[in-house]
Amino acid sequence: MALLFAAIGLSSAAHAASPTVTIDSGALSGAEKDGVMSYLGIPYVAPPIGDLRWRAPQPVKAWRGVRQATEFGPVCRQTADWIKLPQSEDCVTLNVWAPARKAARPYPVLIWIHGGAFANGHGGEWGPDGGKSLVQKGVILVSINYRLGVFGFFAHPELSAEAPDHASGNQGFRDQVAALQWVRRNIAAFGGDSGRVTIAGSSAGGSSVAALTVSPLAKGLFQRGIAESGVVGPLPTKATAETAGTALGQALATPHLSDLRKLGAEDLLKQSWRSAPNLDGVVFTEQPQQSFAAGRQNKTPMLLGWNADEGLDLAPAAFGAKIVAAADYERQLQKLFGPQIPPLILAQYPGKTDAQATESTQRLVTDFIGLRHFGWATMQQKAGGPPAYLYYYVHSPAEPSADQPCYYGCKAGHTSEIRFAYGQLWREARRWNADDLALQEQMLGYWTNFVKTGDPNGPGLPKWPMFDGKPDTAQRLGSPTEIRERGAFPDFRQSLDLAAQ
């Protein structure tokens, strides 16, 4: 009998000493360490495999007995070569870290949505102890897997025809909404408050937060949002998304949906695919700007911002090379701005030499990301209602050792802020200095205060003003010296309006 339980992932009486909770689909046995309870690999929808590939999430089947929840579930199928963990289409699971000590008032909840361009990543990226810093601050952490790439953002005319709501694509976002619904139904079992839920993410995770802010399906499922280095722009139409799906089927000589569902995951992953949300009429019914203009967005406080060196990591992908040749610079700019490059762009981002062209592309990408976040915060500020808190992260942390060089997120690069905002310095064996440790305490304080109250401010922290549409009300995050030397950024209301067109 014990072997049977082990084979299906359920525990026997041997695990009775582990912390156990009961949720709507059955009982879970987790683990406890240093006052933190963890429950990993919890299925929150039915496995999207076989005939359920590309369908909207279906209810998870309840289990009998006590299910072990001490290991992460498989990573969703993807092409990232840096992820060595087991992968599967049966991957739609979540993880919970909660205080072992019960409180008189239920704990606020933070739901982490991982990044990775909607094509890569997973909810276990912080490791089995990843929630400890947040839990020590009185916050429950939930991290999620959601369908990615061609499995999470595939639209097709036959898929739209078979769906009761006649929508297709956006499966990854539907998974995220299903996770929010799971939290509403079940988080009380872990000591959490379903009425104090914050969704947070960086990069594509930040874009997910912004997108859910304008999704009718997510209405009322969260009370605050944190979008780091990612918002969402104009959405392509459902017809455009369906055309891409039809083209994929033709390329694989499987034009019909039933044939596509029979293909192995490897066959689909070999094809070039751009993961993107679409205006399907259900998950997204209008462009974000229309939602805010009409006051139909989900009205929640937002904390959002970007990093001073985003372009170090993102410009090579945007321009197709790590080093941009001066001779090719203007041709590359024409891809973004058309045959007539605005003189303002050439003046602010010159490319007379290879070094200058490379540095300009990095600044251009960084400033464009900043423009998008400045614009989103302005959109929320003009709409009235709950406030926006905008940040500009300028900190360059201690470098790793020489035998483990920094290769991504260096300086104030893309995703560099995560380790500070969520108290993750302990995960890296760097010689963290006093500025690093002080900034971690400050940012972790801001973030957890926001999760608890919708306002990042609190005792012992520098005042963070509500964003009022002016650059001066964006909070600079870094050491005093870094803020003084790097805290200025372009006046986005004038200098980069052309880039937004």
Coordinates of C-alpha atoms in Angstrom, one line a residue:
M1 CA 0.0 0.0 0.0
A2 CA 2.8 2.4 0.8
L3 CA 4.3 1.8 -2.6
L4 CA 1.0 2.5 -4.2
F5 CA 0.7 5.8 -2.4
A6 CA 4.2 6.8 -3.4
A7 CA 3.6 6.0 -7.0
I8 CA 0.6 8.3 -7.3
G9 CA 2.2 11.1 -5.2
L10 CA 0.1 10.6 -2.1
S11 CA 1.4 10.1 1.4
S12 CA 0.7 7.3 3.8
A13 CA 0.6 7.4 7.6
A14 CA 4.4 7.7 7.6
H15 CA 4.0 11.4 6.8
A16 CA 1.5 12.1 9.5
A17 CA 3.9 14.3 11.4
S18 CA 4.2 16.8 8.5
P19 CA 2.0 19.9 8.5
T20 CA -1.3 19.1 6.8
V21 CA -4.0 21.3 5.3
T22 CA -7.3 20.5 3.5
I23 CA -8.3 22.4 0.4
D24 CA -11.2 22.0 -2.0
S25 CA -9.5 19.2 -3.9
G26 CA -8.2 17.2 -1.0
A27 CA -5.6 17.0 1.9
L28 CA -2.0 18.1 1.5
S29 CA 1.1 17.2 3.5
G30 CA 3.8 19.8 3.4
A31 CA 7.0 20.6 5.2
E32 CA 8.0 23.0 8.0
K33 CA 11.4 24.7 8.4
D34 CA 12.4 27.6 10.7
G35 CA 8.8 28.6 11.2
V36 CA 7.9 28.5 7.5
M37 CA 5.4 26.0 6.1
S38 CA 5.8 25.1 2.5
Y39 CA 3.4 23.2 0.2
L40 CA 4.8 22.6 -3.3
G41 CA 3.5 21.3 -6.6
I42 CA -0.2 21.7 -5.9
P43 CA -2.3 21.2 -9.0
Y44 CA -4.8 24.0 -9.4
V45 CA -6.4 22.9 -12.7
A46 CA -6.7 19.7 -14.5
P47 CA -3.7 18.7 -16.6
P48 CA -4.0 20.5 -20.0
I49 CA -3.0 17.4 -22.0
G50 CA -4.6 15.3 -24.7
D51 CA -7.9 16.8 -25.8
L52 CA -7.4 19.5 -23.1
R53 CA -4.3 21.0 -24.9
W54 CA -5.1 24.6 -25.6
R55 CA -8.5 24.5 -23.9
A56 CA -9.5 26.9 -21.1
P57 CA -8.5 25.5 -17.6
Q58 CA -10.7 22.8 -16.3
P59 CA -11.4 21.9 -12.7
V60 CA -8.8 19.7 -11.0
K61 CA -10.0 16.2 -10.0
A62 CA -10.1 15.7 -6.3
W63 CA -7.9 13.1 -4.8
R64 CA -8.3 10.6 -2.0
G65 CA -6.0 10.4 1.0
V66 CA -3.3 12.9 1.7
R67 CA -1.2 14.2 -1.2
Q68 CA 2.5 14.9 -0.6
A69 CA 3.3 18.5 -1.4
T70 CA 7.1 18.6 -0.7
E71 CA 8.5 18.9 -4.2
F72 CA 7.9 21.3 -7.1
G73 CA 5.8 20.0 -10.0
P74 CA 7.4 19.7 -13.5
V75 CA 8.3 22.9 -15.4
C76 CA 6.0 23.8 -18.2
R77 CA 7.3 22.8 -21.6
Q78 CA 9.7 25.4 -23.1
T79 CA 12.9 25.9 -25.0
A80 CA 15.1 27.6 -22.4
D81 CA 18.4 25.7 -22.4
W82 CA 19.3 27.1 -18.9
I83 CA 16.4 25.2 -17.2
K84 CA 17.5 21.7 -16.5
L85 CA 14.5 20.6 -14.4
P86 CA 12.0 18.0 -15.7
Q87 CA 9.4 19.4 -18.1
S88 CA 5.9 18.4 -18.9
E89 CA 2.6 19.7 -20.4
D90 CA 1.1 18.5 -17.1
C91 CA 2.7 21.4 -15.2
V92 CA 0.0 23.8 -14.1
T93 CA 0.8 23.8 -10.4
L94 CA 1.4 26.3 -7.6
N95 CA 3.4 26.6 -4.4
V96 CA 2.5 28.1 -1.0
W97 CA 4.8 29.4 1.7
A98 CA 3.1 30.5 4.9
P99 CA 3.9 31.2 8.6
A100 CA 3.7 28.2 10.9
R101 CA 2.4 30.6 13.6
K102 CA -1.3 31.4 13.4
A103 CA -2.3 35.1 13.7
A104 CA -5.4 36.8 15.0
R105 CA -5.8 38.4 11.6
P106 CA -5.3 36.4 8.4
Y107 CA -2.0 37.1 6.6
P108 CA -1.9 39.1 3.3
V109 CA -1.0 37.2 0.2
L110 CA 1.5 37.9 -2.6
I111 CA 1.1 35.8 -5.8
W112 CA 4.4 35.8 -7.8
I113 CA 4.0 35.5 -11.6
H114 CA 7.4 34.5 -13.1
G115 CA 8.9 36.2 -16.1
G116 CA 10.5 34.8 -19.2
A117 CA 8.9 36.5 -22.3
F118 CA 5.8 34.2 -21.8
A119 CA 8.0 31.4 -23.2
N120 CA 10.4 30.4 -20.3
G121 CA 10.6 30.2 -16.6
H122 CA 8.8 28.5 -13.7
G123 CA 7.3 29.2 -10.3
G124 CA 10.0 27.3 -8.4
E125 CA 12.8 29.6 -9.5
W126 CA 13.6 30.8 -5.9
G127 CA 14.0 27.3 -4.6
P128 CA 12.2 25.3 -1.9
D129 CA 13.0 28.0 0.8
G130 CA 12.2 30.9 -1.6
G131 CA 9.4 32.3 0.5
K132 CA 11.2 32.6 3.8
S133 CA 12.0 36.4 3.7
L134 CA 8.4 37.3 2.8
V135 CA 7.0 34.9 5.4
Q136 CA 9.3 36.5 8.1
K137 CA 7.6 39.8 7.2
G138 CA 4.1 38.3 7.8
V139 CA 3.2 37.7 4.1
I140 CA 2.1 34.4 2.5
L141 CA 3.8 33.7 -0.9
V142 CA 2.1 31.8 -3.7
S143 CA 4.1 31.2 -6.9
I144 CA 2.6 29.6 -10.0
N145 CA 3.4 27.8 -13.2
Y146 CA 1.3 28.7 -16.2
R147 CA 1.3 27.5 -19.8
L148 CA 4.0 29.0 -21.9
G149 CA 5.0 29.5 -25.5
V150 CA 3.0 27.7 -28.1
F151 CA 1.1 25.8 -25.4
G152 CA 0.1 29.0 -23.6
F153 CA -0.5 31.5 -26.4
F154 CA -1.9 29.6 -29.4
A155 CA -5.0 30.8 -31.2
H156 CA -6.6 29.0 -34.1
P157 CA -10.0 29.4 -35.9
E158 CA -11.0 25.8 -34.9
L159 CA -10.1 26.4 -31.3
S160 CA -12.3 29.6 -31.3
A161 CA -15.1 27.6 -32.9
E162 CA -15.1 24.8 -30.3
A163 CA -14.8 27.1 -27.3
P164 CA -18.1 28.0 -25.6
D165 CA -16.9 31.7 -25.4
H166 CA -15.5 31.6 -29.0
A167 CA -12.1 32.8 -27.8
S168 CA -8.7 31.2 -28.3
G169 CA -5.1 32.0 -27.3
N170 CA -4.3 33.6 -23.9
Q171 CA -4.3 30.1 -22.2
G172 CA -1.4 31.3 -20.0
F173 CA -3.5 34.3 -18.8
R174 CA -6.5 32.0 -18.2
D175 CA -4.2 29.8 -16.0
Q176 CA -3.2 32.9 -14.0
V177 CA -6.8 33.8 -13.5
A178 CA -7.5 30.2 -12.4
A179 CA -4.7 30.5 -9.9
L180 CA -6.3 33.7 -8.5
Q181 CA -9.6 31.9 -8.2
W182 CA -7.8 29.0 -6.4
V183 CA -6.3 31.4 -3.9
R184 CA -9.7 33.0 -3.3
R185 CA -11.2 29.5 -2.5
N186 CA -8.3 28.0 -0.6
I187 CA -5.9 30.5 0.9
A188 CA -7.8 30.6 4.3
A189 CA -6.7 27.0 4.9
F190 CA -3.1 28.3 5.0
G191 CA -3.9 31.3 7.2
G192 CA -4.3 33.8 4.4
D193 CA -6.7 36.6 3.7
S194 CA -8.5 36.2 0.4
G195 CA -9.4 39.9 0.6
R196 CA -5.8 41.1 0.7
V197 CA -4.2 39.6 -2.4
T198 CA -1.3 41.3 -4.4
I199 CA -0.2 40.0 -7.8
A200 CA 3.4 40.7 -8.6
G201 CA 6.0 39.9 -11.2
S202 CA 9.0 41.1 -13.2
S203 CA 9.5 41.2 -16.9
A204 CA 6.7 39.1 -18.5
G205 CA 5.5 38.6 -14.9
G206 CA 5.1 42.4 -14.6
S207 CA 3.4 42.5 -18.0
S208 CA 1.0 39.8 -16.7
V209 CA 0.2 42.0 -13.7
A210 CA -0.6 45.0 -15.9
A211 CA -2.6 42.8 -18.3
L212 CA -4.7 41.4 -15.4
T213 CA -5.4 44.9 -14.4
V214 CA -7.4 45.3 -17.5
S215 CA -8.9 41.8 -17.8
P216 CA -12.6 41.4 -16.9
L217 CA -11.9 37.8 -15.9
A218 CA -9.6 39.0 -13.0
K219 CA -12.0 41.6 -11.6
G220 CA -12.2 41.4 -7.9
L221 CA -9.6 38.6 -7.6
F222 CA -6.8 40.9 -6.4
Q223 CA -6.5 44.1 -4.5
R224 CA -3.0 45.4 -5.5
G225 CA -0.5 45.0 -8.3
I226 CA 3.3 45.2 -8.5
A227 CA 4.7 45.4 -12.1
E228 CA 8.5 45.3 -12.3
S229 CA 10.1 46.0 -15.7
G230 CA 7.0 45.0 -17.6
V231 CA 3.7 46.5 -18.6
V232 CA 1.5 45.6 -21.6
G233 CA 1.1 47.6 -24.9
P234 CA -1.5 47.5 -27.7
L235 CA -2.8 44.0 -28.1
P236 CA -3.0 42.3 -31.5
T237 CA -6.5 41.2 -32.7
K238 CA -7.8 37.7 -32.4
A239 CA -7.8 37.4 -36.2
T240 CA -4.0 38.2 -36.2
A241 CA -3.4 35.5 -33.5
E242 CA -5.5 33.0 -35.4
T243 CA -3.6 33.6 -38.6
A244 CA -0.3 32.8 -36.8
G245 CA -1.9 29.6 -35.5
T246 CA -3.1 28.6 -38.9
A247 CA 0.4 29.2 -40.3
L248 CA 1.9 27.0 -37.7
G249 CA -0.5 24.2 -38.6
Q250 CA 0.4 24.5 -42.2
A251 CA 4.1 24.5 -41.5
L252 CA 3.6 21.2 -39.7
A253 CA 1.3 19.8 -42.4
T254 CA -1.4 19.5 -39.7
P255 CA -3.9 22.1 -40.6
H256 CA -6.7 20.8 -38.3
L257 CA -6.8 21.2 -34.5
S258 CA -7.4 17.5 -33.9
D259 CA -4.1 16.7 -35.7
L260 CA -2.2 19.4 -33.9
R261 CA -3.3 17.9 -30.6
K262 CA -1.8 14.6 -31.6
L263 CA 1.6 16.0 -32.2
G264 CA 4.3 15.5 -29.6
A265 CA 5.4 18.6 -27.7
E266 CA 8.9 18.4 -29.3
D267 CA 7.4 18.9 -32.8
L268 CA 5.7 22.1 -31.6
L269 CA 8.7 23.4 -29.8
K270 CA 10.8 23.1 -32.9
Q271 CA 8.7 25.8 -34.6
S272 CA 9.4 29.5 -34.3
W273 CA 6.7 31.0 -32.1
R274 CA 6.1 34.4 -30.6
S275 CA 4.2 34.3 -27.4
A276 CA 1.8 37.2 -27.0
P277 CA -1.6 38.0 -25.6
N278 CA -4.4 38.8 -28.0
L279 CA -7.6 40.8 -28.0
D280 CA -9.8 37.6 -27.8
G281 CA -12.9 39.3 -26.6
V282 CA -13.0 37.4 -23.3
V283 CA -9.7 37.6 -21.4
F284 CA -9.2 41.0 -23.0
T285 CA -12.1 42.9 -24.5
E286 CA -10.4 46.3 -25.3
Q287 CA -7.1 47.9 -25.5
P288 CA -5.6 48.9 -22.1
Q289 CA -5.8 52.6 -22.9
Q290 CA -9.5 52.2 -23.6
S291 CA -10.1 50.5 -20.3
F292 CA -8.5 53.3 -18.3
A293 CA -10.2 56.0 -20.3
A294 CA -13.6 54.5 -19.7
G295 CA -12.8 53.6 -16.1
R296 CA -13.3 49.9 -16.7
Q297 CA -9.9 48.7 -15.4
N298 CA -9.6 46.8 -12.2
K299 CA -9.2 49.7 -9.8
T300 CA -6.2 48.7 -7.6
P301 CA -3.2 50.5 -6.3
M302 CA -0.1 49.8 -8.4
L303 CA 3.6 49.8 -7.6
L304 CA 5.6 49.7 -10.7
G305 CA 8.9 50.7 -12.2
W306 CA 12.1 49.8 -14.1
N307 CA 15.9 49.6 -13.8
A308 CA 18.6 51.9 -15.0
D309 CA 20.5 49.3 -17.0
E310 CA 17.7 47.3 -18.6
G311 CA 19.3 47.7 -22.0
L312 CA 22.4 45.8 -21.0
D313 CA 20.4 42.6 -21.1
L314 CA 17.6 43.4 -23.5
A315 CA 19.2 45.5 -26.3
P316 CA 21.1 42.5 -27.8
A317 CA 17.8 40.8 -28.4
A318 CA 16.1 43.9 -29.7
F319 CA 19.0 44.8 -32.1
G320 CA 20.2 41.3 -32.9
A321 CA 23.7 41.7 -31.7
K322 CA 25.6 42.4 -28.4
I323 CA 27.9 44.8 -30.2
V324 CA 26.1 47.1 -32.7
A325 CA 28.3 48.2 -35.6
A326 CA 28.2 51.9 -36.4
A327 CA 27.8 51.1 -40.1
D328 CA 24.6 49.1 -39.4
Y329 CA 23.2 51.4 -36.7
E330 CA 20.8 53.5 -38.7
R331 CA 19.5 50.5 -40.6
Q332 CA 18.7 49.0 -37.2
L333 CA 16.9 52.1 -36.1
Q334 CA 14.9 52.1 -39.3
K335 CA 13.3 48.8 -38.2
L336 CA 11.9 50.7 -35.2
F337 CA 11.1 54.1 -36.5
G338 CA 10.7 53.6 -40.3
P339 CA 12.8 55.0 -43.2
Q340 CA 12.8 58.5 -41.7
I341 CA 14.5 58.3 -38.3
P342 CA 13.4 61.3 -36.2
P343 CA 16.3 63.7 -35.8
L344 CA 15.6 63.8 -32.0
I345 CA 16.4 60.1 -31.8
L346 CA 19.7 60.5 -33.7
A347 CA 20.6 63.5 -31.6
Q348 CA 19.9 61.7 -28.2
Y349 CA 21.2 58.3 -29.3
P350 CA 24.1 58.8 -31.7
G351 CA 26.1 56.0 -33.3
K352 CA 29.3 57.4 -34.8
T353 CA 31.4 54.5 -33.5
D354 CA 30.7 50.9 -32.6
A355 CA 31.1 51.7 -28.9
Q356 CA 28.8 54.7 -29.2
A357 CA 26.2 52.7 -31.2
T358 CA 26.2 49.9 -28.7
E359 CA 25.8 52.2 -25.8
S360 CA 23.1 54.2 -27.5
T361 CA 21.0 51.0 -28.2
Q362 CA 21.3 50.1 -24.5
R363 CA 20.1 53.5 -23.4
L364 CA 17.4 53.6 -26.0
V365 CA 15.9 50.2 -24.8
T366 CA 16.2 51.3 -21.2
D367 CA 14.5 54.6 -21.9
F368 CA 11.8 53.0 -23.9
I369 CA 11.0 50.6 -21.1
G370 CA 11.0 53.6 -18.7
L371 CA 8.6 55.5 -21.1
R372 CA 6.2 52.5 -21.0
H373 CA 6.2 52.5 -17.2
F374 CA 6.0 56.2 -16.9
G375 CA 3.1 56.1 -19.3
W376 CA 1.2 53.4 -17.4
A377 CA 1.6 55.2 -14.1
T378 CA 0.4 58.4 -15.8
M379 CA -2.6 56.6 -17.2
Q380 CA -3.5 55.3 -13.7
Q381 CA -2.9 58.7 -12.1
K382 CA -5.1 60.5 -14.7
A383 CA -7.9 57.9 -14.2
G384 CA -8.2 58.9 -10.5
G385 CA -9.0 56.4 -7.8
P386 CA -6.3 54.1 -6.3
P387 CA -2.7 55.6 -6.5
A388 CA 0.3 54.5 -8.5
Y389 CA 3.8 54.4 -6.9
L390 CA 6.5 54.6 -9.5
Y391 CA 10.2 53.6 -8.9
Y392 CA 13.5 53.9 -10.8
Y393 CA 16.0 51.3 -9.6
V394 CA 19.6 52.5 -10.0
H395 CA 21.6 50.2 -7.8
S396 CA 24.7 48.2 -8.9
P397 CA 25.1 45.3 -6.4
A398 CA 28.3 43.6 -5.4
E399 CA 29.7 41.5 -8.3
P400 CA 29.9 37.7 -8.0
S401 CA 33.3 36.0 -7.6
A402 CA 35.7 35.9 -10.6
D403 CA 35.0 32.2 -11.2
Q404 CA 31.2 32.9 -11.4
P405 CA 31.0 36.1 -13.4
C406 CA 27.7 38.1 -13.7
Y407 CA 26.2 37.3 -17.0
Y408 CA 22.6 38.6 -16.7
G409 CA 21.0 41.3 -14.5
C410 CA 24.4 42.9 -13.9
K411 CA 24.6 46.4 -12.5
A412 CA 21.0 47.7 -12.5
G413 CA 20.1 45.3 -15.2
H414 CA 16.9 43.5 -16.1
T415 CA 15.6 41.5 -13.1
S416 CA 18.4 42.9 -10.8
E417 CA 15.8 44.3 -8.5
I418 CA 14.1 41.0 -7.6
R419 CA 16.8 39.8 -5.2
F420 CA 16.4 43.1 -3.1
A421 CA 12.6 43.5 -3.3
Y422 CA 11.9 39.9 -2.1
G423 CA 14.8 39.4 0.3
Q424 CA 16.8 37.0 -1.8
L425 CA 20.4 38.0 -1.2
W426 CA 20.9 34.9 1.0
R427 CA 20.5 32.7 -2.2
E428 CA 23.8 34.0 -3.7
A429 CA 27.2 33.6 -2.2
R430 CA 28.4 37.2 -3.0
R431 CA 30.2 39.5 -0.7
W432 CA 27.2 41.7 -0.2
N433 CA 28.3 45.2 1.1
A434 CA 26.5 47.6 3.5
D435 CA 24.7 49.3 0.6
D436 CA 23.4 46.0 -0.7
L437 CA 22.1 44.9 2.7
A438 CA 20.5 48.3 3.5
L439 CA 18.7 48.4 0.1
Q440 CA 17.4 44.9 0.6
E441 CA 15.9 45.9 4.0
Q442 CA 14.4 49.1 2.4
M443 CA 12.9 47.5 -0.6
L444 CA 11.6 44.4 1.2
G445 CA 10.0 46.9 3.6
Y446 CA 8.4 48.9 0.8
W447 CA 7.1 45.8 -1.0
T448 CA 5.7 44.1 2.0
N449 CA 4.1 47.3 3.3
F450 CA 2.4 47.6 -0.1
V451 CA 1.2 44.0 0.1
K452 CA -0.3 44.7 3.5
T453 CA -1.9 48.1 3.0
G454 CA -1.6 49.3 -0.6
D455 CA 1.0 51.9 0.5
P456 CA 4.7 51.2 0.5
N457 CA 5.4 53.7 3.2
G458 CA 6.1 52.7 6.8
P459 CA 8.2 53.5 9.9
G460 CA 11.9 53.9 9.3
L461 CA 11.6 54.1 5.5
P462 CA 12.3 57.2 3.3
K463 CA 9.0 58.7 2.2
W464 CA 7.7 57.4 -1.2
P465 CA 5.3 59.9 -2.7
M466 CA 2.3 58.9 -4.7
F467 CA 3.0 59.5 -8.4
D468 CA 1.5 62.7 -9.7
G469 CA 2.6 62.7 -13.3
K470 CA 5.9 64.4 -12.7
P471 CA 9.3 62.7 -12.8
D472 CA 10.2 64.0 -9.3
T473 CA 7.6 61.8 -7.7
A474 CA 9.2 58.6 -9.0
Q475 CA 11.1 57.0 -6.1
R476 CA 14.8 56.4 -6.8
L477 CA 16.0 53.1 -5.3
G478 CA 19.8 52.8 -4.6
S479 CA 22.4 54.1 -2.3
P480 CA 22.5 57.9 -1.7
T481 CA 25.5 58.2 -4.0
E482 CA 23.9 56.2 -6.8
I483 CA 20.7 58.2 -6.5
R484 CA 22.7 61.5 -6.7
E485 CA 24.8 60.3 -9.7
R486 CA 22.3 58.2 -11.6
G487 CA 18.9 59.3 -10.4
A488 CA 18.0 61.6 -13.3
F489 CA 16.1 60.2 -16.3
P490 CA 14.7 61.8 -19.5
D491 CA 11.6 63.9 -19.3
F492 CA 9.4 61.3 -21.0
R493 CA 6.7 63.8 -21.7
Q494 CA 8.9 65.4 -24.4
S495 CA 12.1 63.5 -25.3
L496 CA 10.7 60.1 -26.2
D497 CA 7.1 60.7 -27.3
L498 CA 8.3 59.7 -30.8
A499 CA 9.4 56.3 -29.6
A500 CA 5.9 55.5 -28.3
Q501 CA 4.3 56.0 -31.7

